[in-house]
Short mmCIF file of C-alpha atoms in Angstrom, two decimals:
data_model
loop_
_atom_site.label_atom_id
_atom_site.label_comp_id
_atom_site.label_asym_id
_atom_site.label_seq_id
_atom_site.Cartn_x
_atom_site.Cartn_y
_atom_site.Cartn_z
CA MET A 4 8.34 -25.45 -12.16
CA LYS A 5 8.17 -27.10 -8.75
CA LYS A 6 7.00 -24.90 -5.86
CA GLU A 7 7.45 -25.59 -2.16
CA TYR A 8 7.29 -23.68 1.10
CA TYR A 9 10.73 -22.28 1.94
CA THR A 10 11.86 -23.05 5.50
CA SER A 11 14.96 -21.89 7.35
CA VAL A 12 16.15 -20.20 10.56
CA ILE A 13 17.08 -16.59 11.29
CA ARG A 14 19.45 -15.34 13.97
CA ILE A 15 18.06 -13.63 17.05
CA LYS A 16 19.69 -10.64 18.72
CA GLY A 17 19.13 -9.89 22.40
CA SER A 18 17.79 -13.24 23.61
CA GLN A 19 19.42 -15.06 26.52
CA ASN A 20 17.75 -18.38 25.76
CA HIS A 21 17.65 -18.61 21.95
CA SER A 22 20.05 -17.85 19.12
CA MET A 23 17.82 -18.82 16.17
CA VAL A 24 14.14 -18.82 15.27
CA PRO A 25 12.48 -21.00 12.60
CA VAL A 26 10.85 -19.21 9.65
CA ARG A 27 9.02 -20.13 6.46
CA SER A 28 7.45 -18.54 3.43
CA ASP A 29 3.74 -17.82 3.67
CA GLU A 30 3.24 -19.06 0.07
CA PRO A 31 4.95 -21.76 -2.00
CA VAL A 32 8.06 -20.51 -3.80
CA SER A 33 9.75 -21.75 -6.95
CA HIS A 34 12.50 -24.13 -5.83
CA ASP A 35 15.12 -22.39 -8.00
CA ARG A 36 14.79 -19.19 -5.87
CA PHE A 37 15.74 -20.89 -2.56
CA ILE A 38 19.44 -19.92 -2.75
CA GLU A 39 18.62 -16.26 -3.43
CA ILE A 40 16.21 -16.19 -0.49
CA SER A 41 18.83 -17.81 1.76
CA LYS A 42 21.38 -15.13 0.86
CA VAL A 43 18.95 -12.35 1.81
CA LEU A 44 17.93 -13.99 5.10
CA SER A 45 21.54 -14.69 6.10
CA ARG A 46 22.02 -10.94 6.63
CA ILE A 47 18.98 -10.52 8.89
CA TYR A 48 18.93 -10.46 12.70
CA VAL A 49 15.64 -10.12 14.59
CA GLY A 50 14.92 -8.98 18.13
CA VAL A 51 12.64 -10.53 20.71
CA PRO A 52 9.78 -10.85 21.51
CA LEU A 53 8.57 -12.75 18.45
CA LYS A 54 5.06 -14.07 17.94
CA ARG A 55 4.23 -16.97 15.63
CA GLY A 56 3.09 -15.47 12.32
CA ASP A 57 5.10 -12.23 12.62
CA ILE A 58 6.42 -11.10 9.25
CA ILE A 59 10.23 -11.00 9.21
CA CYS A 60 10.67 -10.03 5.57
CA ASN A 61 7.83 -8.50 3.57
CA ASN A 62 7.68 -9.24 -0.19
CA ILE A 63 11.08 -10.92 -0.33
CA LEU A 64 12.85 -10.42 -3.70
CA ASN A 65 9.67 -8.74 -5.00
CA MET A 66 8.03 -12.17 -5.33
CA GLY A 67 4.89 -11.26 -3.38
CA VAL A 68 5.89 -13.73 -0.65
CA ASN A 69 6.49 -12.94 3.03
CA ILE A 70 8.84 -14.74 5.41
CA ILE A 71 7.11 -15.43 8.73
CA VAL A 72 8.14 -16.72 12.17
CA THR A 73 6.87 -20.22 13.01
CA LYS A 74 7.62 -20.19 16.77
CA SER A 75 6.85 -17.63 19.46
CA ILE A 76 9.84 -16.51 21.55
CA ASP A 77 9.45 -14.19 24.54
CA SER A 78 13.07 -13.70 25.60
#
């Protein structure tokens, strides 16, 4: 089974300058789980400030993988 890092964006609430923030998995994920992960993340909004490496979703879908922010955003 092919594994890759999952990458996407998550919506930001409360920022005047940004509406989305890039995120990725901290471990490679089986490619056939990408759609399930996307469905979970589509319901998430995060607030600012965000620091690169912050965990947005801990142990997503009980896979032992975290979703982390890849860009710092102050406001």
